[in-house]
C-alpha cells in the first residue's frame, strides 16, 4: 500500500503562483510513476502532469504546459507541482496519484487539495 498526502493548495489571484506537494509513504519502492490530476466543479477529473520516478521524465497537459512544472525529490519521497501564471480556469481540487510497476493505471490517490484562482 502507498499513502499519498497533498498540501499547498489555497487561494491566489490570477497571475500568481502556488506549489503543491505530495508526500508518499508506505511501500514506495515499487512506485513507477506519479502524477497530478485535477477536478473542477461539474467537470470530470483531468490529467495535469506526470513524472517517471526513476528517470524524472515528465509529460504535461497542453493546458498547463509552460506554466506548471512537476518535479520529485527521491530522498523525501515527495513530488511537487509548481504552478505559475495561474488562471481562474485552473481552479479545481488537485489530486496526487501514484502508479506502481505493472499496474495498468494510477492505483493510489491522495485526498486532494483545493486550488482557487480569483480573477
PDB file of N, CA and C in Angstrom, residues 8-86:
ATOM      1  N   UNK A   8      -0.447  22.398   0.158  1.00  0.00           N
ATOM      2  CA  UNK A   8      -0.011  23.553  -0.610  1.00  0.00           C
ATOM      3  C   UNK A   8      -1.087  24.282  -1.364  1.00  0.00           C
ATOM      4  N   UNK A   9      -2.304  23.761  -1.340  1.00  0.00           N
ATOM      5  CA  UNK A   9      -3.378  24.462  -2.030  1.00  0.00           C
ATOM      6  C   UNK A   9      -3.759  25.742  -1.307  1.00  0.00           C
ATOM      7  N   UNK A  10      -4.594  26.524  -1.950  1.00  0.00           N
ATOM      8  CA  UNK A  10      -5.051  27.766  -1.337  1.00  0.00           C
ATOM      9  C   UNK A  10      -5.696  28.683  -2.346  1.00  0.00           C
ATOM     10  N   UNK A  11      -5.863  29.927  -1.917  1.00  0.00           N
ATOM     11  CA  UNK A  11      -6.484  30.959  -2.749  1.00  0.00           C
ATOM     12  C   UNK A  11      -5.395  31.901  -3.255  1.00  0.00           C
ATOM     13  N   UNK A  12      -5.400  32.151  -4.544  1.00  0.00           N
ATOM     14  CA  UNK A  12      -4.389  33.024  -5.145  1.00  0.00           C
ATOM     15  C   UNK A  12      -5.033  33.837  -6.257  1.00  0.00           C
ATOM     16  N   UNK A  13      -4.503  35.017  -6.509  1.00  0.00           N
ATOM     17  CA  UNK A  13      -5.027  35.840  -7.594  1.00  0.00           C
ATOM     18  C   UNK A  13      -4.477  35.362  -8.931  1.00  0.00           C
ATOM     19  N   UNK A  14      -5.217  35.651  -9.967  1.00  0.00           N
ATOM     20  CA  UNK A  14      -4.766  35.305 -11.310  1.00  0.00           C
ATOM     21  C   UNK A  14      -3.389  35.899 -11.563  1.00  0.00           C
ATOM     22  N   UNK A  15      -2.530  35.095 -12.163  1.00  0.00           N
ATOM     23  CA  UNK A  15      -1.158  35.505 -12.395  1.00  0.00           C
ATOM     24  C   UNK A  15      -0.197  35.092 -11.302  1.00  0.00           C
ATOM     25  N   UNK A  16      -0.737  34.633 -10.186  1.00  0.00           N
ATOM     26  CA  UNK A  16       0.080  34.226  -9.065  1.00  0.00           C
ATOM     27  C   UNK A  16       0.602  32.809  -9.189  1.00  0.00           C
ATOM     28  N   UNK A  17       1.246  32.356  -8.125  1.00  0.00           N
ATOM     29  CA  UNK A  17       1.880  31.039  -8.118  1.00  0.00           C
ATOM     30  C   UNK A  17       1.541  30.276  -6.844  1.00  0.00           C
ATOM     31  N   UNK A  18       1.562  28.973  -6.968  1.00  0.00           N
ATOM     32  CA  UNK A  18       1.433  28.070  -5.829  1.00  0.00           C
ATOM     33  C   UNK A  18       2.310  26.861  -6.085  1.00  0.00           C
ATOM     34  N   UNK A  19       2.765  26.235  -5.018  1.00  0.00           N
ATOM     35  CA  UNK A  19       3.480  24.974  -5.156  1.00  0.00           C
ATOM     36  C   UNK A  19       2.779  23.909  -4.323  1.00  0.00           C
ATOM     37  N   UNK A  20       2.351  22.865  -4.992  1.00  0.00           N
ATOM     38  CA  UNK A  20       1.741  21.732  -4.326  1.00  0.00           C
ATOM     39  C   UNK A  20       2.797  20.686  -4.013  1.00  0.00           C
ATOM     40  N   UNK A  21       2.606  20.019  -2.894  1.00  0.00           N
ATOM     41  CA  UNK A  21       3.499  18.922  -2.500  1.00  0.00           C
ATOM     42  C   UNK A  21       2.680  17.670  -2.265  1.00  0.00           C
ATOM     43  N   UNK A  22       3.287  16.533  -2.519  1.00  0.00           N
ATOM     44  CA  UNK A  22       2.653  15.249  -2.266  1.00  0.00           C
ATOM     45  C   UNK A  22       3.692  14.321  -1.672  1.00  0.00           C
ATOM     46  N   UNK A  23       3.469  13.936  -0.428  1.00  0.00           N
ATOM     47  CA  UNK A  23       4.389  13.036   0.259  1.00  0.00           C
ATOM     48  C   UNK A  23       3.840  11.615   0.174  1.00  0.00           C
ATOM     49  N   UNK A  24       4.696  10.725  -0.290  1.00  0.00           N
ATOM     50  CA  UNK A  24       4.336   9.315  -0.397  1.00  0.00           C
ATOM     51  C   UNK A  24       4.946   8.529   0.754  1.00  0.00           C
ATOM     52  N   UNK A  25       4.159   7.601   1.300  1.00  0.00           N
ATOM     53  CA  UNK A  25       4.666   6.744   2.362  1.00  0.00           C
ATOM     54  C   UNK A  25       4.145   5.328   2.143  1.00  0.00           C
ATOM     55  N   UNK A  26       4.686   4.411   2.901  1.00  0.00           N
ATOM     56  CA  UNK A  26       4.299   3.013   2.735  1.00  0.00           C
ATOM     57  C   UNK A  26       5.260   2.305   1.798  1.00  0.00           C
ATOM     58  N   UNK A  27       4.740   1.451   0.939  1.00  0.00           N
ATOM     59  CA  UNK A  27       5.571   0.646   0.043  1.00  0.00           C
ATOM     60  C   UNK A  27       5.895   1.435  -1.225  1.00  0.00           C
ATOM     61  N   UNK A  28       6.705   2.469  -1.052  1.00  0.00           N
ATOM     62  CA  UNK A  28       7.008   3.375  -2.160  1.00  0.00           C
ATOM     63  C   UNK A  28       8.075   2.846  -3.114  1.00  0.00           C
ATOM     64  N   UNK A  29       8.764   1.784  -2.722  1.00  0.00           N
ATOM     65  CA  UNK A  29       9.853   1.277  -3.552  1.00  0.00           C
ATOM     66  C   UNK A  29       9.361   0.763  -4.895  1.00  0.00           C
ATOM     67  N   UNK A  30       8.077   0.464  -4.982  1.00  0.00           N
ATOM     68  CA  UNK A  30       7.506  -0.072  -6.203  1.00  0.00           C
ATOM     69  C   UNK A  30       6.851   1.006  -7.076  1.00  0.00           C
ATOM     70  N   UNK A  31       7.074   2.268  -6.693  1.00  0.00           N
ATOM     71  CA  UNK A  31       6.444   3.358  -7.443  1.00  0.00           C
ATOM     72  C   UNK A  31       7.132   3.538  -8.792  1.00  0.00           C
ATOM     73  N   UNK A  32       6.351   3.544  -9.865  1.00  0.00           N
ATOM     74  CA  UNK A  32       6.884   3.695 -11.216  1.00  0.00           C
ATOM     75  C   UNK A  32       6.699   5.114 -11.743  1.00  0.00           C
ATOM     76  N   UNK A  33       5.566   5.658 -11.440  1.00  0.00           N
ATOM     77  CA  UNK A  33       5.243   6.985 -11.964  1.00  0.00           C
ATOM     78  C   UNK A  33       4.297   7.686 -11.004  1.00  0.00           C
ATOM     79  N   UNK A  34       4.438   9.012 -10.903  1.00  0.00           N
ATOM     80  CA  UNK A  34       3.493   9.794 -10.109  1.00  0.00           C
ATOM     81  C   UNK A  34       2.943  10.923 -10.962  1.00  0.00           C
ATOM     82  N   UNK A  35       1.737  11.323 -10.618  1.00  0.00           N
ATOM     83  CA  UNK A  35       1.106  12.350 -11.426  1.00  0.00           C
ATOM     84  C   UNK A  35       0.208  13.254 -10.624  1.00  0.00           C
ATOM     85  N   UNK A  36      -0.168  14.329 -11.271  1.00  0.00           N
ATOM     86  CA  UNK A  36      -1.147  15.255 -10.717  1.00  0.00           C
ATOM     87  C   UNK A  36      -2.356  15.304 -11.646  1.00  0.00           C
ATOM     88  N   UNK A  37      -3.516  15.276 -11.040  1.00  0.00           N
ATOM     89  CA  UNK A  37      -4.778  15.402 -11.748  1.00  0.00           C
ATOM     90  C   UNK A  37      -5.583  16.499 -11.068  1.00  0.00           C
ATOM     91  N   UNK A  38      -6.617  16.963 -11.735  1.00  0.00           N
ATOM     92  CA  UNK A  38      -7.479  17.959 -11.113  1.00  0.00           C
ATOM     93  C   UNK A  38      -8.915  17.759 -11.540  1.00  0.00           C
ATOM     94  N   UNK A  39      -9.811  18.223 -10.670  1.00  0.00           N
ATOM     95  CA  UNK A  39     -11.233  18.139 -10.975  1.00  0.00           C
ATOM     96  C   UNK A  39     -11.908  19.431 -10.562  1.00  0.00           C
ATOM     97  N   UNK A  40     -12.462  20.111 -11.543  1.00  0.00           N
ATOM     98  CA  UNK A  40     -13.201  21.339 -11.301  1.00  0.00           C
ATOM     99  C   UNK A  40     -14.671  21.004 -11.051  1.00  0.00           C
ATOM    100  N   UNK A  41     -15.402  21.890 -10.382  1.00  0.00           N
ATOM    101  CA  UNK A  41     -16.821  21.623 -10.110  1.00  0.00           C
ATOM    102  C   UNK A  41     -17.600  21.343 -11.385  1.00  0.00           C
ATOM    103  N   UNK A  42     -18.335  20.251 -11.382  1.00  0.00           N
ATOM    104  CA  UNK A  42     -19.165  19.911 -12.526  1.00  0.00           C
ATOM    105  C   UNK A  42     -18.422  19.319 -13.701  1.00  0.00           C
ATOM    106  N   UNK A  43     -17.133  19.083 -13.534  1.00  0.00           N
ATOM    107  CA  UNK A  43     -16.335  18.527 -14.633  1.00  0.00           C
ATOM    108  C   UNK A  43     -15.691  17.218 -14.218  1.00  0.00           C
ATOM    109  N   UNK A  44     -15.261  16.476 -15.209  1.00  0.00           N
ATOM    110  CA  UNK A  44     -14.570  15.227 -14.921  1.00  0.00           C
ATOM    111  C   UNK A  44     -13.120  15.505 -14.517  1.00  0.00           C
ATOM    112  N   UNK A  45     -12.560  14.566 -13.825  1.00  0.00           N
ATOM    113  CA  UNK A  45     -11.157  14.678 -13.446  1.00  0.00           C
ATOM    114  C   UNK A  45     -10.296  14.642 -14.701  1.00  0.00           C
ATOM    115  N   UNK A  46      -9.275  15.503 -14.736  1.00  0.00           N
ATOM    116  CA  UNK A  46      -8.404  15.553 -15.904  1.00  0.00           C
ATOM    117  C   UNK A  46      -6.942  15.463 -15.498  1.00  0.00           C
ATOM    118  N   UNK A  47      -6.157  14.959 -16.417  1.00  0.00           N
ATOM    119  CA  UNK A  47      -4.723  14.831 -16.223  1.00  0.00           C
ATOM    120  C   UNK A  47      -4.056  16.198 -16.292  1.00  0.00           C
ATOM    121  N   UNK A  48      -3.059  16.403 -15.412  1.00  0.00           N
ATOM    122  CA  UNK A  48      -2.297  17.648 -15.412  1.00  0.00           C
ATOM    123  C   UNK A  48      -0.836  17.407 -15.802  1.00  0.00           C
ATOM    124  N   UNK A  49      -0.175  16.529 -15.064  1.00  0.00           N
ATOM    125  CA  UNK A  49       1.250  16.298 -15.311  1.00  0.00           C
ATOM    126  C   UNK A  49       1.650  14.966 -14.691  1.00  0.00           C
ATOM    127  N   UNK A  50       2.733  14.392 -15.214  1.00  0.00           N
ATOM    128  CA  UNK A  50       3.234  13.148 -14.668  1.00  0.00           C
ATOM    129  C   UNK A  50       4.749  13.139 -14.716  1.00  0.00           C
ATOM    130  N   UNK A  51       5.346  12.369 -13.809  1.00  0.00           N
ATOM    131  CA  UNK A  51       6.793  12.233 -13.760  1.00  0.00           C
ATOM    132  C   UNK A  51       7.142  10.776 -13.492  1.00  0.00           C
ATOM    133  N   UNK A  52       8.117  10.279 -14.224  1.00  0.00           N
ATOM    134  CA  UNK A  52       8.585   8.932 -14.001  1.00  0.00           C
ATOM    135  C   UNK A  52       9.576   8.956 -12.850  1.00  0.00           C
ATOM    136  N   UNK A  53       9.374   8.078 -11.887  1.00  0.00           N
ATOM    137  CA  UNK A  53      10.126   8.186 -10.645  1.00  0.00           C
ATOM    138  C   UNK A  53      11.618   7.959 -10.859  1.00  0.00           C
ATOM    139  N   UNK A  54      11.987   7.022 -11.708  1.00  0.00           N
ATOM    140  CA  UNK A  54      13.406   6.669 -11.853  1.00  0.00           C
ATOM    141  C   UNK A  54      14.174   7.647 -12.729  1.00  0.00           C
ATOM    142  N   UNK A  55      13.550   8.117 -13.805  1.00  0.00           N
ATOM    143  CA  UNK A  55      14.271   8.945 -14.778  1.00  0.00           C
ATOM    144  C   UNK A  55      13.928  10.417 -14.694  1.00  0.00           C
ATOM    145  N   UNK A  56      12.856  10.730 -13.952  1.00  0.00           N
ATOM    146  CA  UNK A  56      12.342  12.100 -13.854  1.00  0.00           C
ATOM    147  C   UNK A  56      11.818  12.618 -15.191  1.00  0.00           C
ATOM    148  N   UNK A  57      11.533  11.722 -16.119  1.00  0.00           N
ATOM    149  CA  UNK A  57      10.906  12.152 -17.356  1.00  0.00           C
ATOM    150  C   UNK A  57       9.516  12.683 -17.092  1.00  0.00           C
ATOM    151  N   UNK A  58       9.145  13.776 -17.758  1.00  0.00           N
ATOM    152  CA  UNK A  58       7.879  14.436 -17.468  1.00  0.00           C
ATOM    153  C   UNK A  58       7.004  14.551 -18.711  1.00  0.00           C
ATOM    154  N   UNK A  59       5.731  14.761 -18.451  1.00  0.00           N
ATOM    155  CA  UNK A  59       4.760  14.977 -19.525  1.00  0.00           C
ATOM    156  C   UNK A  59       3.645  15.830 -18.958  1.00  0.00           C
ATOM    157  N   UNK A  60       3.157  16.775 -19.796  1.00  0.00           N
ATOM    158  CA  UNK A  60       2.161  17.740 -19.320  1.00  0.00           C
ATOM    159  C   UNK A  60       0.942  17.795 -20.233  1.00  0.00           C
ATOM    160  N   UNK A  61      -0.160  18.169 -19.628  1.00  0.00           N
ATOM    161  CA  UNK A  61      -1.336  18.504 -20.422  1.00  0.00           C
ATOM    162  C   UNK A  61      -1.063  19.810 -21.161  1.00  0.00           C
ATOM    163  N   UNK A  62      -1.621  19.942 -22.330  1.00  0.00           N
ATOM    164  CA  UNK A  62      -1.391  21.154 -23.127  1.00  0.00           C
ATOM    165  C   UNK A  62      -1.833  22.406 -22.378  1.00  0.00           C
ATOM    166  N   UNK A  63      -2.863  22.274 -21.574  1.00  0.00           N
ATOM    167  CA  UNK A  63      -3.432  23.440 -20.887  1.00  0.00           C
ATOM    168  C   UNK A  63      -2.493  24.029 -19.834  1.00  0.00           C
ATOM    169  N   UNK A  64      -1.504  23.257 -19.395  1.00  0.00           N
ATOM    170  CA  UNK A  64      -0.606  23.754 -18.343  1.00  0.00           C
ATOM    171  C   UNK A  64       0.844  23.829 -18.806  1.00  0.00           C
ATOM    172  N   UNK A  65       1.103  23.363 -19.998  1.00  0.00           N
ATOM    173  CA  UNK A  65       2.480  23.327 -20.496  1.00  0.00           C
ATOM    174  C   UNK A  65       3.062  24.732 -20.533  1.00  0.00           C
ATOM    175  N   UNK A  66       4.261  24.882 -19.992  1.00  0.00           N
ATOM    176  CA  UNK A  66       4.919  26.182 -19.945  1.00  0.00           C
ATOM    177  C   UNK A  66       4.592  26.987 -18.705  1.00  0.00           C
ATOM    178  N   UNK A  67       3.570  26.556 -17.958  1.00  0.00           N
ATOM    179  CA  UNK A  67       3.194  27.271 -16.734  1.00  0.00           C
ATOM    180  C   UNK A  67       3.432  26.422 -15.483  1.00  0.00           C
ATOM    181  N   UNK A  68       3.226  25.127 -15.602  1.00  0.00           N
ATOM    182  CA  UNK A  68       3.379  24.219 -14.472  1.00  0.00           C
ATOM    183  C   UNK A  68       4.638  23.377 -14.649  1.00  0.00           C
ATOM    184  N   UNK A  69       5.251  23.035 -13.522  1.00  0.00           N
ATOM    185  CA  UNK A  69       6.426  22.161 -13.543  1.00  0.00           C
ATOM    186  C   UNK A  69       6.281  21.089 -12.476  1.00  0.00           C
ATOM    187  N   UNK A  70       6.404  19.840 -12.887  1.00  0.00           N
ATOM    188  CA  UNK A  70       6.368  18.728 -11.942  1.00  0.00           C
ATOM    189  C   UNK A  70       7.802  18.294 -11.667  1.00  0.00           C
ATOM    190  N   UNK A  71       8.063  17.983 -10.411  1.00  0.00           N
ATOM    191  CA  UNK A  71       9.404  17.528 -10.035  1.00  0.00           C
ATOM    192  C   UNK A  71       9.280  16.569  -8.867  1.00  0.00           C
ATOM    193  N   UNK A  72      10.371  15.888  -8.559  1.00  0.00           N
ATOM    194  CA  UNK A  72      10.340  14.956  -7.441  1.00  0.00           C
ATOM    195  C   UNK A  72      11.650  14.980  -6.687  1.00  0.00           C
ATOM    196  N   UNK A  73      11.529  14.638  -5.399  1.00  0.00           N
ATOM    197  CA  UNK A  73      12.686  14.513  -4.522  1.00  0.00           C
ATOM    198  C   UNK A  73      12.662  13.082  -3.995  1.00  0.00           C
ATOM    199  N   UNK A  74      13.524  12.259  -4.551  1.00  0.00           N
ATOM    200  CA  UNK A  74      13.508  10.838  -4.189  1.00  0.00           C
ATOM    201  C   UNK A  74      13.779  10.632  -2.710  1.00  0.00           C
ATOM    202  N   UNK A  75      14.707  11.395  -2.166  1.00  0.00           N
ATOM    203  CA  UNK A  75      15.092  11.216  -0.768  1.00  0.00           C
ATOM    204  C   UNK A  75      13.930  11.502   0.179  1.00  0.00           C
ATOM    205  N   UNK A  76      13.056  12.408  -0.236  1.00  0.00           N
ATOM    206  CA  UNK A  76      11.919  12.786   0.603  1.00  0.00           C
ATOM    207  C   UNK A  76      10.630  12.102   0.180  1.00  0.00           C
ATOM    208  N   UNK A  77      10.711  11.255  -0.853  1.00  0.00           N
ATOM    209  CA  UNK A  77       9.503  10.595  -1.376  1.00  0.00           C
ATOM    210  C   UNK A  77       8.401  11.617  -1.655  1.00  0.00           C
ATOM    211  N   UNK A  78       8.792  12.715  -2.247  1.00  0.00           N
ATOM    212  CA  UNK A  78       7.862  13.821  -2.453  1.00  0.00           C
ATOM    213  C   UNK A  78       7.855  14.246  -3.919  1.00  0.00           C
ATOM    214  N   UNK A  79       6.679  14.526  -4.420  1.00  0.00           N
ATOM    215  CA  UNK A  79       6.531  15.088  -5.756  1.00  0.00           C
ATOM    216  C   UNK A  79       5.893  16.469  -5.615  1.00  0.00           C
ATOM    217  N   UNK A  80       6.334  17.375  -6.461  1.00  0.00           N
ATOM    218  CA  UNK A  80       5.882  18.760  -6.397  1.00  0.00           C
ATOM    219  C   UNK A  80       5.201  19.161  -7.696  1.00  0.00           C
ATOM    220  N   UNK A  81       4.342  20.145  -7.588  1.00  0.00           N
ATOM    221  CA  UNK A  81       3.768  20.771  -8.772  1.00  0.00           C
ATOM    222  C   UNK A  81       3.869  22.275  -8.578  1.00  0.00           C
ATOM    223  N   UNK A  82       4.813  22.876  -9.268  1.00  0.00           N
ATOM    224  CA  UNK A  82       4.963  24.325  -9.238  1.00  0.00           C
ATOM    225  C   UNK A  82       4.035  24.914 -10.287  1.00  0.00           C
ATOM    226  N   UNK A  83       3.148  25.759  -9.836  1.00  0.00           N
ATOM    227  CA  UNK A  83       2.143  26.340 -10.729  1.00  0.00           C
ATOM    228  C   UNK A  83       2.346  27.842 -10.807  1.00  0.00           C
ATOM    229  N   UNK A  84       2.688  28.329 -11.978  1.00  0.00           N
ATOM    230  CA  UNK A  84       2.902  29.750 -12.207  1.00  0.00           C
ATOM    231  C   UNK A  84       1.866  30.287 -13.190  1.00  0.00           C
ATOM    232  N   UNK A  85       1.744  31.593 -13.228  1.00  0.00           N
ATOM    233  CA  UNK A  85       0.811  32.255 -14.149  1.00  0.00           C
ATOM    234  C   UNK A  85      -0.573  31.623 -14.063  1.00  0.00           C
ATOM    235  N   UNK A  86      -1.044  31.452 -12.855  1.00  0.00           N
ATOM    236  CA  UNK A  86      -2.319  30.777 -12.649  1.00  0.00           C
ATOM    237  C   UNK A  86      -3.475  31.565 -13.241  1.00  0.00           C
TER     238      UNK A  86
END
